[in-house]
Coordinates of C-alpha atoms (C1' of nucleotides) in Angstrom, one line a residue:
Chain A
M1 CA 1.3 23.7 65.4
S2 CA -1.0 26.4 66.4
N3 CA 0.3 29.7 67.7
Q4 CA -1.0 28.9 71.2
E5 CA 1.6 26.2 71.4
L6 CA 4.5 28.5 70.5
T7 CA 6.6 30.1 73.2
E8 CA 6.9 33.8 73.4
Q9 CA 10.3 33.7 71.8
E10 CA 9.1 31.5 68.9
L11 CA 6.2 33.9 68.2
L12 CA 8.5 36.8 68.1
R13 CA 10.8 35.1 65.6
R14 CA 7.9 34.4 63.4
E15 CA 6.8 38.0 63.6
S16 CA 10.4 39.0 62.7
L17 CA 10.3 36.7 59.7
Q18 CA 7.1 38.3 58.5
K19 CA 8.6 41.8 58.9
I20 CA 11.7 40.8 57.0
R21 CA 9.6 39.6 54.1
E22 CA 7.6 42.9 54.2
L23 CA 10.9 44.8 53.9
G24 CA 11.5 42.8 50.6
I25 CA 14.2 40.6 52.0
D26 CA 14.1 36.9 51.3
P27 CA 14.8 35.1 54.6
Y28 CA 15.7 31.9 52.8
P29 CA 17.5 32.9 49.6
A30 CA 18.2 30.3 47.0
A31 CA 21.4 31.6 45.4
L32 CA 24.8 30.3 46.5
Y33 CA 26.8 32.5 48.8
P34 CA 30.4 33.0 47.6
V35 CA 32.2 32.1 50.8
S36 CA 35.9 32.8 50.5
N37 CA 37.4 31.8 53.8
L38 CA 36.8 29.8 57.0
A39 CA 37.0 31.5 60.4
S40 CA 39.8 29.3 61.5
D41 CA 41.8 30.2 58.4
I42 CA 41.4 33.9 59.0
K43 CA 42.2 33.7 62.7
A44 CA 45.3 31.6 62.1
N45 CA 46.8 33.6 59.2
Y46 CA 45.7 37.3 59.5
Q47 CA 48.7 39.6 59.8
E48 CA 49.1 43.3 60.4
E49 CA 52.1 45.5 61.2
V50 CA 52.2 48.6 63.4
L51 CA 53.8 51.6 61.6
E52 CA 56.0 54.2 63.2
D53 CA 53.1 56.6 63.7
G54 CA 51.2 54.0 65.6
T55 CA 48.7 53.2 62.8
K56 CA 48.2 49.7 61.7
N57 CA 48.8 48.3 58.2
R58 CA 46.7 45.3 57.3
L59 CA 48.7 42.8 55.3
N60 CA 46.2 40.3 54.1
Y61 CA 42.4 39.5 54.0
Q62 CA 41.5 42.9 52.6
E63 CA 38.4 41.3 51.1
V64 CA 36.8 38.3 52.7
C65 CA 33.4 36.6 52.5
V66 CA 32.4 34.5 55.4
A67 CA 29.2 32.7 56.3
G68 CA 27.9 31.1 59.5
R69 CA 25.5 30.9 62.3
L70 CA 25.0 34.0 64.4
M71 CA 25.9 33.0 68.0
N72 CA 26.2 36.3 69.8
M73 CA 25.2 40.0 69.4
R74 CA 26.5 42.9 71.4
E75 CA 25.2 46.4 70.7
A76 CA 27.5 49.3 71.3
G77 CA 25.5 52.4 70.3
K78 CA 25.9 53.0 66.6
A79 CA 28.3 50.0 66.4
M80 CA 27.7 46.4 67.0
F81 CA 29.7 43.2 67.6
L82 CA 28.5 39.9 66.4
N83 CA 30.0 36.4 66.6
I84 CA 29.3 33.9 63.8
Q85 CA 30.2 30.3 63.9
D86 CA 31.1 28.4 60.7
A87 CA 32.2 24.8 60.3
S88 CA 35.7 25.6 61.5
D89 CA 35.4 28.1 64.4
R90 CA 33.8 31.3 65.6
I91 CA 34.9 34.7 64.5
Q92 CA 33.9 38.2 65.6
L93 CA 32.2 40.8 63.3
Y94 CA 32.3 44.5 63.7
L95 CA 29.5 46.6 62.2
R96 CA 29.0 50.4 62.0
R97 CA 25.7 52.0 61.4
E98 CA 26.9 54.6 58.9
E99 CA 28.7 52.0 56.8
L100 CA 25.7 49.8 56.4
A101 CA 23.4 52.6 55.3
E102 CA 22.1 53.3 51.8
N103 CA 21.9 57.1 51.1
E104 CA 21.2 58.1 54.7
D105 CA 18.6 55.3 55.1
F106 CA 19.5 53.4 58.2
T107 CA 16.6 51.0 58.0
F108 CA 18.8 47.9 57.4
F109 CA 21.0 48.6 60.4
D110 CA 18.3 49.9 62.8
Q111 CA 15.6 47.6 61.9
V112 CA 16.9 44.4 60.2
I113 CA 20.2 43.9 61.9
K114 CA 19.4 45.3 65.4
K115 CA 15.8 44.2 65.7
L116 CA 15.1 41.4 63.3
L117 CA 18.2 39.3 63.4
D118 CA 18.4 36.6 66.1
I119 CA 20.9 34.3 67.5
G120 CA 20.8 31.1 65.4
D121 CA 20.2 32.9 62.1
F122 CA 22.7 32.1 59.3
I123 CA 24.2 35.2 57.8
G124 CA 27.0 35.9 55.3
V125 CA 29.2 39.0 55.5
K126 CA 31.8 40.7 53.2
G127 CA 34.4 43.0 54.6
F128 CA 38.1 43.2 55.6
V129 CA 39.9 41.8 58.6
F130 CA 41.5 43.8 61.4
K131 CA 42.3 43.4 65.1
T132 CA 40.4 45.3 67.7
K133 CA 42.3 47.1 70.5
T134 CA 41.8 44.0 72.7
G135 CA 43.6 42.0 70.0
E136 CA 40.7 40.0 68.6
T137 CA 40.8 39.1 64.9
T138 CA 37.6 40.6 63.6
I139 CA 35.8 41.1 60.3
H140 CA 34.9 44.8 59.6
V141 CA 31.7 44.2 57.8
Q142 CA 30.8 46.2 54.7
S143 CA 27.8 44.1 53.7
L144 CA 25.6 41.6 55.4
T145 CA 23.2 39.1 53.9
L146 CA 20.6 37.0 55.8
L147 CA 21.0 33.5 54.5
S148 CA 18.5 31.6 56.7
K149 CA 16.2 32.6 59.5
S150 CA 16.1 30.6 62.7
L151 CA 12.7 30.2 64.3
K152 CA 13.7 28.4 67.5
P153 CA 15.9 29.9 70.2
L154 CA 19.1 28.0 70.8
P155 CA 20.3 27.4 74.3
I156 CA 22.9 30.0 75.1
V157 CA 26.2 28.5 76.1
K158 CA 29.0 31.0 77.0
T159 CA 32.7 30.5 77.2
D160 CA 34.9 33.1 78.9
A161 CA 38.5 34.1 78.1
E162 CA 39.9 31.3 80.3
G163 CA 37.9 28.8 78.4
N164 CA 35.4 28.2 81.2
V165 CA 32.0 27.1 79.8
Y166 CA 28.8 28.4 81.3
D167 CA 25.4 27.0 81.0
A168 CA 26.4 24.1 78.7
V169 CA 23.5 21.8 77.8
H170 CA 24.2 18.8 80.0
D171 CA 20.9 16.9 79.8
P172 CA 21.9 13.8 77.9
E173 CA 18.4 13.3 76.6
F174 CA 18.3 16.8 75.1
R175 CA 21.8 16.3 73.7
Y176 CA 21.2 12.9 72.0
R177 CA 17.6 13.6 70.8
Q178 CA 18.6 17.0 69.3
R179 CA 22.2 16.3 68.4
Y180 CA 22.1 19.2 66.0
V181 CA 21.7 21.6 68.9
D182 CA 24.4 19.8 70.9
L183 CA 26.8 20.1 68.0
T184 CA 25.9 23.8 67.5
V185 CA 26.2 25.0 71.1
N186 CA 28.4 22.7 73.1
P187 CA 32.1 23.2 72.6
G188 CA 34.1 20.1 71.8
V189 CA 31.3 17.8 70.6
K190 CA 32.1 18.3 66.9
E191 CA 35.8 17.5 67.6
V192 CA 34.9 14.1 69.1
F193 CA 33.1 13.1 65.9
L194 CA 35.8 14.6 63.6
K195 CA 38.3 12.5 65.6
R196 CA 36.2 9.4 64.9
T197 CA 36.2 10.2 61.2
K198 CA 39.9 10.6 61.3
M199 CA 40.3 7.3 63.0
V200 CA 38.2 5.5 60.4
N201 CA 40.0 7.2 57.6
T202 CA 43.3 6.2 59.1
M203 CA 42.2 2.6 59.3
R204 CA 40.9 2.6 55.8
N205 CA 44.1 4.1 54.4
F206 CA 46.2 1.6 56.4
L207 CA 44.2 -1.3 55.1
N208 CA 44.3 0.0 51.5
D209 CA 48.0 0.6 51.7
H210 CA 48.5 -3.1 52.6
G211 CA 46.4 -4.4 49.8
G212 CA 43.0 -4.5 51.4
I213 CA 39.9 -4.3 49.3
E214 CA 36.8 -2.7 50.8
V215 CA 33.7 -4.7 50.2
D216 CA 30.0 -4.6 51.0
T217 CA 28.1 -7.7 52.1
P218 CA 24.4 -8.2 53.0
V219 CA 22.8 -6.6 56.0
L220 CA 19.6 -8.6 55.4
Q221 CA 20.4 -12.2 56.0
N222 CA 18.4 -15.5 56.0
I223 CA 20.7 -17.0 58.6
P224 CA 22.2 -14.6 61.1
G225 CA 25.7 -16.0 61.5
G226 CA 29.3 -15.2 62.4
A227 CA 28.6 -14.5 66.1
T228 CA 26.6 -15.6 69.0
A229 CA 23.9 -13.0 69.6
R230 CA 20.2 -12.4 69.4
P231 CA 19.2 -10.9 66.1
F232 CA 16.6 -8.4 65.0
K233 CA 14.0 -10.1 62.8
T234 CA 12.2 -8.5 59.9
H235 CA 10.1 -9.6 57.0
H236 CA 10.3 -9.3 53.2
N237 CA 6.8 -8.7 51.8
A238 CA 7.3 -9.7 48.2
L239 CA 9.1 -12.9 49.0
D240 CA 7.1 -13.4 52.1
V241 CA 10.1 -14.7 54.1
P242 CA 11.7 -13.6 57.3
F243 CA 15.0 -11.9 57.3
Y244 CA 17.4 -11.1 60.0
L245 CA 19.6 -8.0 60.4
R246 CA 23.1 -9.1 60.4
I247 CA 24.9 -9.7 63.8
A248 CA 28.2 -10.1 62.0
N249 CA 29.6 -10.2 58.4
E250 CA 32.3 -12.8 59.1
L251 CA 30.8 -15.7 57.0
F252 CA 30.3 -13.5 54.0
L253 CA 33.9 -12.1 54.1
K254 CA 35.2 -15.6 54.3
R255 CA 33.1 -16.5 51.2
L256 CA 35.0 -13.8 49.4
I257 CA 38.3 -15.3 50.5
V258 CA 37.0 -18.6 49.0
G259 CA 36.2 -16.6 45.9
G260 CA 39.8 -15.6 45.4
Y261 CA 40.4 -12.2 47.1
D262 CA 43.2 -12.4 49.5
F263 CA 42.5 -9.3 51.7
V264 CA 39.0 -8.0 52.2
Y265 CA 37.6 -5.7 54.7
E266 CA 34.3 -4.0 55.6
F267 CA 33.2 -1.5 58.2
S268 CA 30.1 -3.5 59.1
R269 CA 27.0 -2.0 60.8
N270 CA 25.8 -4.9 63.0
F271 CA 22.5 -5.2 64.9
R272 CA 22.0 -7.1 68.1
N273 CA 18.7 -7.3 69.9
E274 CA 20.1 -7.0 73.4
G275 CA 20.3 -4.6 76.3
M276 CA 21.6 -1.1 76.0
D277 CA 24.0 0.6 78.3
R278 CA 27.0 2.9 78.1
T279 CA 29.0 0.4 76.1
H280 CA 26.2 -1.1 74.0
N281 CA 24.0 0.4 71.2
P282 CA 21.6 -1.9 69.3
E283 CA 23.4 -0.9 66.1
F284 CA 27.2 -0.6 66.2
T285 CA 30.1 -0.8 63.9
I286 CA 32.8 -3.5 63.6
L287 CA 35.7 -3.4 61.2
E288 CA 36.3 -6.9 60.0
F289 CA 39.1 -8.0 57.8
Y290 CA 40.4 -11.3 56.5
V291 CA 43.8 -11.9 55.0
A292 CA 44.7 -15.1 53.2
Y293 CA 47.9 -17.0 53.9
K294 CA 48.3 -15.4 57.3
D295 CA 47.8 -16.7 60.9
Y296 CA 46.9 -15.1 64.2
F297 CA 50.5 -14.1 65.0
W298 CA 50.7 -12.1 61.9
M299 CA 47.3 -10.5 62.8
M300 CA 48.6 -9.5 66.2
D301 CA 51.6 -7.7 64.6
F302 CA 49.4 -6.0 62.0
T303 CA 46.8 -5.0 64.6
E304 CA 49.2 -3.4 67.0
H305 CA 50.7 -1.3 64.2
L306 CA 47.3 -0.3 63.0
L307 CA 46.3 0.9 66.4
E308 CA 49.5 2.7 67.0
K309 CA 49.0 4.5 63.8
V310 CA 45.4 5.4 64.8
A311 CA 46.5 6.8 68.1
I312 CA 49.0 9.0 66.5
A313 CA 46.6 10.2 63.7
T314 CA 43.9 11.1 66.2
N315 CA 45.9 12.4 69.2
D316 CA 49.5 13.0 67.9
S317 CA 50.7 10.6 70.5
T318 CA 50.8 6.9 71.4
E319 CA 50.1 7.8 75.1
L320 CA 46.4 8.6 75.5
P321 CA 44.5 9.7 78.6
V322 CA 41.5 7.4 79.1
G323 CA 39.5 8.1 82.2
E324 CA 41.9 8.0 85.1
N325 CA 44.5 6.0 83.2
T326 CA 47.1 6.7 80.6
I327 CA 47.1 4.1 77.9
S328 CA 50.1 3.4 75.7
F329 CA 49.4 2.4 72.1
K330 CA 53.0 2.0 71.3
A331 CA 53.6 -1.4 69.6
P332 CA 54.3 -4.1 70.5
F333 CA 51.4 -4.9 72.9
K334 CA 51.7 -7.5 75.7
R335 CA 50.7 -11.0 75.0
I336 CA 49.5 -13.6 77.5
S337 CA 47.6 -16.8 77.2
L338 CA 44.1 -17.1 78.6
F339 CA 45.1 -19.7 81.1
D340 CA 48.1 -17.7 82.3
A341 CA 45.9 -14.7 82.7
I342 CA 43.5 -16.7 84.9
K343 CA 46.4 -18.1 86.8
D344 CA 47.8 -14.6 87.4
Y345 CA 44.6 -13.2 88.8
T346 CA 43.1 -16.2 90.6
G347 CA 46.1 -18.4 91.4
I348 CA 44.3 -21.3 89.8
D349 CA 45.5 -23.3 86.9
V350 CA 42.4 -24.3 85.0
S351 CA 44.2 -25.5 81.9
Q352 CA 43.7 -29.2 82.6
M353 CA 40.3 -29.0 84.3
E354 CA 37.1 -30.7 83.1
E355 CA 33.6 -29.2 83.4
D356 CA 32.9 -30.4 87.0
E357 CA 36.2 -29.1 88.3
L358 CA 35.6 -25.8 86.6
R359 CA 32.2 -25.5 88.1
E360 CA 33.8 -26.0 91.6
V361 CA 36.3 -23.3 90.8
C362 CA 33.5 -20.9 89.9
K363 CA 31.7 -21.7 93.1
K364 CA 34.8 -20.9 95.1
L365 CA 35.3 -17.6 93.2
H366 CA 31.6 -16.7 93.8
I367 CA 30.8 -16.8 90.1
E368 CA 27.3 -17.8 89.2
T369 CA 26.9 -20.6 86.8
D370 CA 24.0 -22.4 85.2
P371 CA 23.7 -25.9 83.7
T372 CA 23.7 -24.7 80.1
M373 CA 27.3 -23.6 80.5
G374 CA 29.9 -25.9 79.0
K375 CA 33.6 -26.0 79.7
G376 CA 34.5 -23.1 77.4
K377 CA 31.7 -20.9 78.7
L378 CA 32.8 -21.6 82.3
I379 CA 36.4 -20.6 81.5
D380 CA 35.1 -17.5 79.8
E381 CA 33.1 -16.6 82.9
I382 CA 36.1 -16.9 85.1
F383 CA 38.1 -14.7 82.8
S384 CA 35.4 -12.0 82.4
E385 CA 34.7 -11.9 86.2
K386 CA 38.2 -12.0 87.5
C387 CA 40.7 -10.9 84.8
E388 CA 39.2 -8.8 82.1
K389 CA 39.0 -5.5 84.1
N390 CA 42.7 -5.7 85.0
F391 CA 43.9 -5.3 81.5
I392 CA 44.2 -1.6 81.2
Q393 CA 47.1 -1.5 78.8
P394 CA 46.6 -3.1 75.4
T395 CA 47.0 -6.8 75.9
F396 CA 46.5 -9.7 73.5
I397 CA 44.8 -12.6 75.4
I398 CA 45.7 -15.7 73.3
D399 CA 44.6 -19.3 72.9
Y400 CA 41.0 -20.0 73.8
P401 CA 39.2 -23.2 74.5
E402 CA 37.7 -24.8 71.4
E403 CA 34.2 -24.9 72.8
M404 CA 33.7 -21.2 72.7
S405 CA 35.2 -20.6 69.3
P406 CA 33.2 -22.5 66.7
L407 CA 34.8 -20.7 63.7
T408 CA 38.4 -20.9 64.8
K409 CA 41.2 -23.2 63.7
K410 CA 42.4 -25.8 66.2
H411 CA 45.7 -24.8 67.8
R412 CA 48.7 -26.1 65.9
S413 CA 50.3 -27.6 69.0
K414 CA 48.0 -27.2 72.1
K415 CA 45.2 -29.8 72.3
G416 CA 41.7 -28.5 73.1
L417 CA 42.7 -25.0 72.2
V418 CA 42.1 -22.8 69.2
E419 CA 44.3 -20.1 67.6
R420 CA 42.4 -17.1 68.8
F421 CA 43.2 -13.8 70.5
E422 CA 41.2 -11.0 72.0
L423 CA 42.6 -7.6 72.4
M424 CA 41.8 -6.0 75.8
I425 CA 42.2 -2.3 76.4
N426 CA 41.0 -0.4 79.4
G427 CA 39.4 -3.5 80.8
K428 CA 37.2 -4.1 77.7
E429 CA 37.4 -6.3 74.7
V430 CA 38.2 -4.2 71.6
A431 CA 39.1 -6.9 69.1
N432 CA 38.7 -10.6 68.5
A433 CA 40.7 -12.5 65.9
Y434 CA 41.5 -16.0 64.8
S435 CA 43.4 -18.2 62.5
E436 CA 40.2 -19.0 60.6
L437 CA 38.9 -22.5 60.5
N438 CA 39.1 -23.7 56.9
D439 CA 38.7 -27.4 57.4
P440 CA 35.1 -28.0 56.2
I441 CA 34.7 -31.3 58.0
D442 CA 35.8 -29.8 61.3
Q443 CA 33.6 -26.7 60.7
R444 CA 30.6 -29.0 60.2
E445 CA 31.3 -30.7 63.4
R446 CA 31.6 -27.4 65.3
F447 CA 28.3 -26.3 63.9
E448 CA 26.8 -29.5 65.1
E449 CA 28.2 -28.9 68.5
Q450 CA 26.5 -25.5 68.4
V451 CA 23.2 -27.3 67.6
S452 CA 23.6 -29.5 70.7
L453 CA 24.3 -26.4 72.8
M454 CA 21.1 -24.9 71.4
E455 CA 19.2 -28.0 72.4
R456 CA 20.8 -27.8 75.9
G457 CA 19.2 -24.4 76.2
D458 CA 21.8 -21.9 74.9
D459 CA 19.6 -19.5 73.0
E460 CA 22.6 -17.8 71.4
A461 CA 24.3 -20.8 69.8
M462 CA 24.9 -20.6 66.1
F463 CA 22.7 -21.9 63.3
I464 CA 24.3 -24.2 60.7
D465 CA 25.0 -22.2 57.6
H466 CA 25.0 -24.9 54.8
D467 CA 26.0 -22.5 52.1
F468 CA 29.0 -21.4 54.1
L469 CA 30.0 -25.0 54.6
R470 CA 29.7 -25.6 50.9
A471 CA 32.0 -22.7 50.3
L472 CA 34.6 -24.1 52.6
E473 CA 34.3 -27.5 50.8
Y474 CA 35.4 -25.8 47.6
G475 CA 38.4 -24.7 49.6
M476 CA 39.5 -21.6 51.6
P477 CA 43.2 -20.8 51.9
P478 CA 44.6 -20.5 55.4
T479 CA 43.4 -17.1 56.6
S480 CA 43.5 -14.9 59.6
G481 CA 40.6 -12.6 60.4
I482 CA 39.7 -10.0 63.0
G483 CA 36.8 -7.9 64.2
I484 CA 37.6 -4.5 65.8
G485 CA 34.9 -2.6 67.6
I486 CA 34.9 0.8 66.0
D487 CA 32.7 2.5 68.6
R488 CA 34.7 1.1 71.5
L489 CA 37.9 2.2 69.8
A490 CA 36.5 5.6 69.2
M491 CA 35.6 5.9 72.9
L492 CA 39.2 5.2 73.7
M493 CA 40.6 7.6 71.1
T494 CA 38.4 10.4 72.2
N495 CA 38.4 9.6 75.9
Q496 CA 34.7 9.3 76.2
H497 CA 32.9 7.3 78.9
S498 CA 29.8 6.4 76.9
I499 CA 29.2 4.9 73.5
Q500 CA 26.5 7.5 73.0
E501 CA 29.2 10.2 72.9
V502 CA 30.7 8.6 69.8
L503 CA 27.5 8.0 67.9
F504 CA 25.8 11.0 66.4
F505 CA 22.3 9.5 67.0
P506 CA 22.4 6.9 69.7
Q507 CA 19.3 4.8 69.9
M508 CA 16.7 6.3 72.2
K509 CA 13.3 5.1 73.2
P510 CA 10.7 7.0 71.1
K511 CA 9.1 9.8 72.9
Q512 CA 5.9 11.8 72.1
E513 CA 7.0 15.3 71.1
N514 CA 4.7 18.2 70.6
Chain B
rG1 C1' 14.5 -7.1 82.4
rA2 C1' 15.8 -5.6 88.0
rU3 C1' 17.3 -1.7 91.5
rC4 C1' 18.4 3.3 92.7
rU5 C1' 18.3 8.6 91.2
rC6 C1' 16.3 12.5 88.3
rG7 C1' 12.3 15.3 85.2
rU8 C1' 10.6 23.4 87.7
rA9 C1' 10.9 29.6 82.3
rG10 C1' 14.2 28.8 75.6
rC11 C1' 19.0 27.1 78.5
rU12 C1' 21.7 26.2 83.4
rC13 C1' 19.8 25.7 88.2
rA14 C1' 17.5 27.1 93.3
rG15 C1' 12.9 26.1 95.9
rC16 C1' 11.0 20.1 98.2
rC17 C1' 10.0 18.6 106.7
rG18 C1' 2.9 21.1 102.4
rG19 C1' 0.5 27.7 102.2
rU20 C1' -0.2 27.4 94.0
rA21 C1' 7.2 29.7 92.2
rG22 C1' 12.8 32.4 92.1
rA23 C1' 18.0 33.6 90.1
rG24 C1' 21.7 34.0 86.0
rC25 C1' 21.9 33.8 80.8
rA26 C1' 18.3 34.3 76.7
rU27 C1' 13.8 37.5 75.2
rU28 C1' 11.3 42.7 75.0
rU29 C1' 11.9 48.3 75.6
rG30 C1' 15.7 52.2 76.3
rA31 C1' 21.2 54.1 76.7
rC32 C1' 26.2 53.6 74.6
rU33 C1' 30.7 54.2 67.5
rU34 C1' 36.5 48.7 69.4
rU35 C1' 32.9 45.3 72.8
rU36 C1' 33.8 40.1 74.1
rA37 C1' 30.6 35.4 80.0
rA38 C1' 30.1 43.4 77.2
rU39 C1' 27.8 47.0 80.6
rC40 C1' 23.7 50.0 82.7
rA41 C1' 18.1 50.8 83.5
rA42 C1' 13.2 48.7 83.1
rA43 C1' 9.7 44.8 81.6
rG44 C1' 7.5 40.2 80.0
rG45 C1' 7.8 34.9 80.3
rG46 C1' 6.0 28.8 84.0
rU47 C1' -1.2 23.4 83.7
rC48 C1' 6.6 22.9 88.3
rU49 C1' 6.8 15.6 82.5
rC50 C1' 1.6 13.3 82.5
rA51 C1' -2.5 11.0 85.3
rG52 C1' -4.6 9.9 90.1
rG53 C1' -4.6 10.1 95.6
rU54 C1' -4.0 12.3 100.8
rU55 C1' -5.1 17.4 102.4
rC56 C1' -8.8 23.3 103.7
rG57 C1' -4.4 23.7 100.5
rA58 C1' 0.6 19.8 96.6
rA59 C1' 6.4 21.8 92.6
rU60 C1' 6.9 19.8 97.6
rC61 C1' 3.9 13.8 100.6
rC62 C1' 1.9 8.8 98.4
rC63 C1' 0.6 5.6 93.9
rG64 C1' 0.8 4.8 88.6
rA65 C1' 2.5 6.0 83.6
rC66 C1' 6.2 8.2 80.3
rG67 C1' 11.2 9.6 79.4
rA68 C1' 16.5 9.9 81.0
rG69 C1' 21.0 8.6 83.8
rA70 C1' 23.7 5.1 87.0
rU71 C1' 24.4 0.1 88.7
rC72 C1' 23.3 -5.0 87.6
rA73 C1' 21.9 -9.0 84.2
rC74 C1' 22.7 -10.1 78.6
rC75 C1' 26.3 -9.0 75.3
rA76 C1' 30.7 -6.2 71.7

RNA sequence: GAUCUCGUAGCUCAGCCGGUAGAGCAUUUGACUUUUAAUCAAAGGGUCUCAGGUUCGAAUCCCGACGAGAUCACCA
């Protein structure tokens, strides 16, 4: 980049960098900096007592060493107040000219600190902790080290004593493309992601505590299986064969159940070549787990306890604000059959209807259909259009038509149905689970039905995975499995409206940058 | 993929029935030894996303491109 393309402020910072070097100071020192405390730790635990004569006695933190990014500078004559931000919080620094001089030489204070330091620089300080007369816990700095010079000016976001935020960076494009800036300057962004991490850790611990084994399965697959979706296609040069990025890991986890594990799970990054909006990113994370000798009733019990635990771990409560609603994650969750749900919201009993009748019902309800839709798909349409949005509180929708569930075991007593549930929260599907189909003959027939759907024009129907069928023929124990949308769940746990707010680097269209 | 809205200084925004740009913060210079959205005084900073058109004249009106957001379609 030539100097002509740099802004005034960027040029000044480069000049400052040069001057710092000329003064013999390394602006990017290599040695470790011996940080002793976090800002949050000092602010939470500093104590002082006021003596009878009115003077204060500092009780702890007589020597601290703290490092962080310089976020604010206020000069007050021969003193100075700075704020630095470390991973935990911000803390104020108090500097005095005479204390930072060497033998009457005030160059470091007058030149380096006052003129050559900029907001955004990383610095480290050593000193003692005290409270200013306004009561703010502050580090009285006895030495200051430049740890890394910043060459680009950060947006200045200010927060007043009441917590009002001024000039926050709102532009979503700026925030997502330069997440590092968003994280640095916008209050609360880091907390959202820390909550997400806490959520994932809680789930992992819960699964481990119940005997789950975390596994990794292929992302590059010959046959993209386990879901109905359009895949991303790529190519392996050495083998000269096409590969697909996985749309789901289901069929691989079941192979592991065949192999003799009885509880496996994976946080699976899946890729689907479809539209993007506030609830869809091309790559997203699903937690899938499969437990042998269980059925979908067991899975409902397990899931509601898992989510209750997640809510408490992330929000210290089972009652969470989500948009305009308050959602209770207290177990147990409501359960209702798909047909009853449709009956409740449309007044129509579709449970005995054939394809033609269902098509009539759709017409009456102003739902568009097309000839490729079979019975299952039509029922699914009615539910999505008329029912789904009404399930704000966590609700298990159970027992789905066989046609739309090619990997699910037939219902033990209800003909034409399968043992499947979806968990709806805030009007969105968060989880999808089955008693897994383990009858290899039945599975082969289901795959063949998918093929005929594909021939009928459904471009998302499943391919036949012959190796998976072979695995089932060796025998898979009765098993229940589930997929839980981690990004969607994170949105709920952090009360965020958009998936982009719970992904560090949401997918963006490439843009030419200078 | 469709429709609507948006794109002005480092950041947040104003200006938009056409007369080539303003504010606050940030930056620069100066004052101030407990300030805190620090304050006070002064100064600098913009091919108004890009490319065309209408016009004597365009940030402003029209067309196109690029990017973003919202709604819809597809899906989780």
